[in-house]
XYZ file of N, CA and C in Angstrom:
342
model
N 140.417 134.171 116.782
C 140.799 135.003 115.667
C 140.868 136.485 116.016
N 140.075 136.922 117.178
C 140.683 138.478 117.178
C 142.019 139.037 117.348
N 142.836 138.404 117.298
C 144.361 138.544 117.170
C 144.498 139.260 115.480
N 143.957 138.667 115.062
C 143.617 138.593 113.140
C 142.858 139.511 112.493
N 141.934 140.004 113.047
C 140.822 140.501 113.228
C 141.467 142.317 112.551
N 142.237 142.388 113.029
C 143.115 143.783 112.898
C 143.449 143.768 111.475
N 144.407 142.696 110.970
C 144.919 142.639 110.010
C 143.615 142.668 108.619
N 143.001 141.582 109.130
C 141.531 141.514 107.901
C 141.168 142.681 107.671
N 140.927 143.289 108.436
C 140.037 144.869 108.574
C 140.857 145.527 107.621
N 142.279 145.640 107.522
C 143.019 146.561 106.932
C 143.130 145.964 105.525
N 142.760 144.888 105.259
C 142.209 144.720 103.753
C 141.006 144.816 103.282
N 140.042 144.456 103.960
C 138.312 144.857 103.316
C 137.858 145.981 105.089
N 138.173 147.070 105.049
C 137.056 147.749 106.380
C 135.670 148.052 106.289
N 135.436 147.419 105.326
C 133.313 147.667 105.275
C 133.246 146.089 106.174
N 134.029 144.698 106.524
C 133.905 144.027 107.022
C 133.600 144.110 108.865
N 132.398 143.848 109.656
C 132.572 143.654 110.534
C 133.333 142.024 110.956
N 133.749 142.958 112.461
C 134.366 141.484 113.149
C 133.887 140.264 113.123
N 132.261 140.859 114.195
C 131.403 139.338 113.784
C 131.176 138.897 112.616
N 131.131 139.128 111.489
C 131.355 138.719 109.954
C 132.196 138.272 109.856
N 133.723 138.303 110.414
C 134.837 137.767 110.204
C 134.541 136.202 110.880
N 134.131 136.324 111.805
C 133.902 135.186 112.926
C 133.118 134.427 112.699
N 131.906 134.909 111.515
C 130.951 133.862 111.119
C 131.048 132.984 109.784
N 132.619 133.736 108.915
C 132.838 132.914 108.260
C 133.948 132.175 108.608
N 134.739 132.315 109.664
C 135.619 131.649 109.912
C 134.586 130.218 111.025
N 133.651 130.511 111.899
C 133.070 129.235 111.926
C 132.885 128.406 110.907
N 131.876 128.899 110.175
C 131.143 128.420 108.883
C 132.732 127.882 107.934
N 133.606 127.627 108.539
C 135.054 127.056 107.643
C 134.768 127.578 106.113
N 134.675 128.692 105.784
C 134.567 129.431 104.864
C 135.410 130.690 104.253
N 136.315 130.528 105.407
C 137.515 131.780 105.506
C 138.925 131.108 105.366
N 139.650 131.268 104.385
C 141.023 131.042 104.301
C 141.663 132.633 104.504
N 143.156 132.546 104.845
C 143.879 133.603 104.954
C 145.080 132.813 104.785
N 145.881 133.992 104.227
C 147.381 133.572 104.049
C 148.245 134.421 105.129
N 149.570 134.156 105.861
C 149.956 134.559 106.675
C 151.648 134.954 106.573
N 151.836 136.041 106.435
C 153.266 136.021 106.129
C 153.750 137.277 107.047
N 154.754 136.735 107.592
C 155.446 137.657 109.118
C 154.415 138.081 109.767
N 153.752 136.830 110.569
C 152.878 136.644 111.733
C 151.840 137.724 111.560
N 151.449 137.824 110.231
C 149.922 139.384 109.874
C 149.760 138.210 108.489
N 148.038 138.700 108.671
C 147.470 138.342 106.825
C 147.467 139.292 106.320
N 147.902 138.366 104.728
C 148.507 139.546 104.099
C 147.171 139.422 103.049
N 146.459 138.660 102.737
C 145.329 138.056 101.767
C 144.547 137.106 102.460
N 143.063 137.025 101.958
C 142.177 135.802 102.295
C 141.646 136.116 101.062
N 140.102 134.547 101.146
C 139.358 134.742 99.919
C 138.540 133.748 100.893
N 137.214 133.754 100.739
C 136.008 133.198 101.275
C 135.355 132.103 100.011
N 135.602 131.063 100.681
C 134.960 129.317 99.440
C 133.445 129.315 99.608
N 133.210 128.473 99.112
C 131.831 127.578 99.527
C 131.591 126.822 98.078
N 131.129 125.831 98.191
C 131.291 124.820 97.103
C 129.772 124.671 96.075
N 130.121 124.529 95.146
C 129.098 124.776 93.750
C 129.371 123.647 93.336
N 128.086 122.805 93.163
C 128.148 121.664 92.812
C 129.765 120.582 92.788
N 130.463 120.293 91.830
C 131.631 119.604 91.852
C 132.768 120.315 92.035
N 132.531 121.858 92.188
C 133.851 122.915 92.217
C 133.566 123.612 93.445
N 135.003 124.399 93.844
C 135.221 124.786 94.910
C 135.335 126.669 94.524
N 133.923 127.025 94.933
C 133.276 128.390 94.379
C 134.614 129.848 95.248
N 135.073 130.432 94.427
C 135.914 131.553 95.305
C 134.668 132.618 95.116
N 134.351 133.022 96.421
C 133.596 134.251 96.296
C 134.242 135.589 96.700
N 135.361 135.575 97.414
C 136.336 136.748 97.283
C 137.647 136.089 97.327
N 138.522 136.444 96.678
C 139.991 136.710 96.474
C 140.651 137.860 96.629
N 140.892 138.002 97.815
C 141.708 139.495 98.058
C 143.432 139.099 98.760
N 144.241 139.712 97.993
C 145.325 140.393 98.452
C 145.538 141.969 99.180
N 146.117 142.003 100.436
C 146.164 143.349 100.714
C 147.093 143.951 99.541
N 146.657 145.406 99.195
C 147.464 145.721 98.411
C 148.930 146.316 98.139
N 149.588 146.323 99.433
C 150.995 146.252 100.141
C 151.980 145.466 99.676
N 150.899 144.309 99.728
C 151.705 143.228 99.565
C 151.743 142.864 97.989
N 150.927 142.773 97.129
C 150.749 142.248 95.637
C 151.995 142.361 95.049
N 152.185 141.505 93.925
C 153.088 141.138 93.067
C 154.123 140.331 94.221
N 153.904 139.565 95.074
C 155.302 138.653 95.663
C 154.931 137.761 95.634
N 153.918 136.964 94.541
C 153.537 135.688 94.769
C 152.337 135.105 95.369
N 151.905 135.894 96.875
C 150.966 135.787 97.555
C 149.723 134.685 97.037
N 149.201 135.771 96.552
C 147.778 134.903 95.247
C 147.811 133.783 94.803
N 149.548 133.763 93.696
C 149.701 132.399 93.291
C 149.733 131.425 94.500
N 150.284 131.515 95.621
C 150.702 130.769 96.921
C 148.972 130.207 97.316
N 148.470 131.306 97.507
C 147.077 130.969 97.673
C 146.209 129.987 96.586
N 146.588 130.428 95.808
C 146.196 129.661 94.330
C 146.300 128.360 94.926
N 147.537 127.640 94.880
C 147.851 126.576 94.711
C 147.264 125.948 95.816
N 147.263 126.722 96.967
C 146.641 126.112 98.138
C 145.573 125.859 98.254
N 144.776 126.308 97.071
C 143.068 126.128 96.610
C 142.685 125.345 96.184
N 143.885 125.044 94.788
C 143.839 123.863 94.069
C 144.327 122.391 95.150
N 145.002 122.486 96.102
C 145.062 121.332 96.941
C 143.853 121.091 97.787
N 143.026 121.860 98.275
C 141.506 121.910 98.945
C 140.702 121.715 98.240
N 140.727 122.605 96.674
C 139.526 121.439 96.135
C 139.690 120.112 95.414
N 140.952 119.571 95.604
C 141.227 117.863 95.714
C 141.177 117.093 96.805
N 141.587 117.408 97.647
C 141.615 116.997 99.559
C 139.801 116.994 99.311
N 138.922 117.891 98.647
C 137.575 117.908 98.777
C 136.876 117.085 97.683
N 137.570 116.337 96.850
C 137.420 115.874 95.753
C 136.572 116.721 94.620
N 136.769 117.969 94.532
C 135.924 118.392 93.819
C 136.682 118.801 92.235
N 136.049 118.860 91.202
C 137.060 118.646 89.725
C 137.401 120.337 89.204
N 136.863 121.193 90.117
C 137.540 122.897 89.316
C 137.676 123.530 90.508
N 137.924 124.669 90.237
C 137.819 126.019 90.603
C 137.501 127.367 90.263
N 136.597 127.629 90.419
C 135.807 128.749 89.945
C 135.732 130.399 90.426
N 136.288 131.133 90.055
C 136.512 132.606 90.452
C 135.870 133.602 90.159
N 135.230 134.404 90.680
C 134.386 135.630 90.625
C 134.539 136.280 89.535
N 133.769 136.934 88.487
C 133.700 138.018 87.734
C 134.073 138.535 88.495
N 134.899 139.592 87.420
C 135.741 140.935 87.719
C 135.702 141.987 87.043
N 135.591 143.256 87.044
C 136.012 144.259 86.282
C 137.276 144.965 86.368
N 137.428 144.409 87.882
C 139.235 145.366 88.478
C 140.499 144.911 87.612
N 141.155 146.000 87.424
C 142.210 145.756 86.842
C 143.132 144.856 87.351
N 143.626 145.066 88.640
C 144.704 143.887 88.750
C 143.848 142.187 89.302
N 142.238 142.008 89.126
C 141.878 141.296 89.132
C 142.312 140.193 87.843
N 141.518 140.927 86.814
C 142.103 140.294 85.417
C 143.232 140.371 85.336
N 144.445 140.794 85.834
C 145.659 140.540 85.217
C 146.018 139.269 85.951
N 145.735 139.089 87.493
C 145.697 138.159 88.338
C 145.468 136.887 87.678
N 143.891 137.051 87.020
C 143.305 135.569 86.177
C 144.566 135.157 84.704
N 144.867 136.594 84.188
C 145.455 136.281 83.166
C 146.667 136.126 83.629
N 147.413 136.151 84.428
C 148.663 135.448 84.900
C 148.281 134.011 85.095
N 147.304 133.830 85.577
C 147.234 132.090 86.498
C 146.687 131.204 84.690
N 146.857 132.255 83.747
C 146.068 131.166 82.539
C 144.608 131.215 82.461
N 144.171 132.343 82.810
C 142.816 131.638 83.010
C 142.294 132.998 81.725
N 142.373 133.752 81.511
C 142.232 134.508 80.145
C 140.575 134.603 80.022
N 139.769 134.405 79.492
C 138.542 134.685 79.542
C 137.924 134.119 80.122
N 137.924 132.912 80.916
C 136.744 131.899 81.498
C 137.337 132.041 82.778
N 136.547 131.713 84.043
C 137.119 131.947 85.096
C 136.863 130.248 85.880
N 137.079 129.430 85.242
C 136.928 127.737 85.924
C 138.677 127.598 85.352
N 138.977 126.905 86.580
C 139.950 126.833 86.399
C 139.801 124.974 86.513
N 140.230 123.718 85.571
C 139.506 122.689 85.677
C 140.819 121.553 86.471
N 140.291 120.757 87.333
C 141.747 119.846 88.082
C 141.586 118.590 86.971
């Protein structure tokens, strides 16, 4: 992953590398990839029957082309491939966080249910 390593940084830089590397062991790191750079990741780990998002980030370059939703959906196929019955997303206060939830339907509750 230090090929990658560049790109991550330029969306969260309080992240060290080895942090990058210990959740990408720990299979805890998704990223989305568009013209050979990530453009977004979000870090899982699973809560009882749901598949827990503990960050959802888009770089912010990129937002509004879909990205998120793309990711979205690719979440909702992992936590079925994992058999697990929701998806669950972080409290937020950020603005284009909630608009994010309130685009995907999700409006005040943040479980999103399969």
């Amino acid at each position: 992953m230090p090929s990658f390593s560049k790109d991550l940084t330029k969306i969260s830089p309080h992240v060290s590398e080895q942090q990058w590397s210990h959740w990408q062991q720990a299979e805890r790191l998704y990223y989305c990839v568009f013209n050979q750079k990530i453009v977004a990741y979000c870090l899982l780990s699973t809560a009882g029957s749901g598949l827990q998002v503990n960050r959802f980030i888009v770089r912010d370059i990129t937002r509004r082309r879909g990205i998120g939703l793309f990711m979205f959906q690719q979440l909702l196929q992992l936590a079925q491939h994992k058999q697990l019955n929701k998806l669950i997303f972080p409290n937020s206060n950020d603005s284009p966080a909630l608009a994010f939830y309130q685009h995907l339907g999700l409006n005040n509750q943040l479980e999103f249910q399969l």
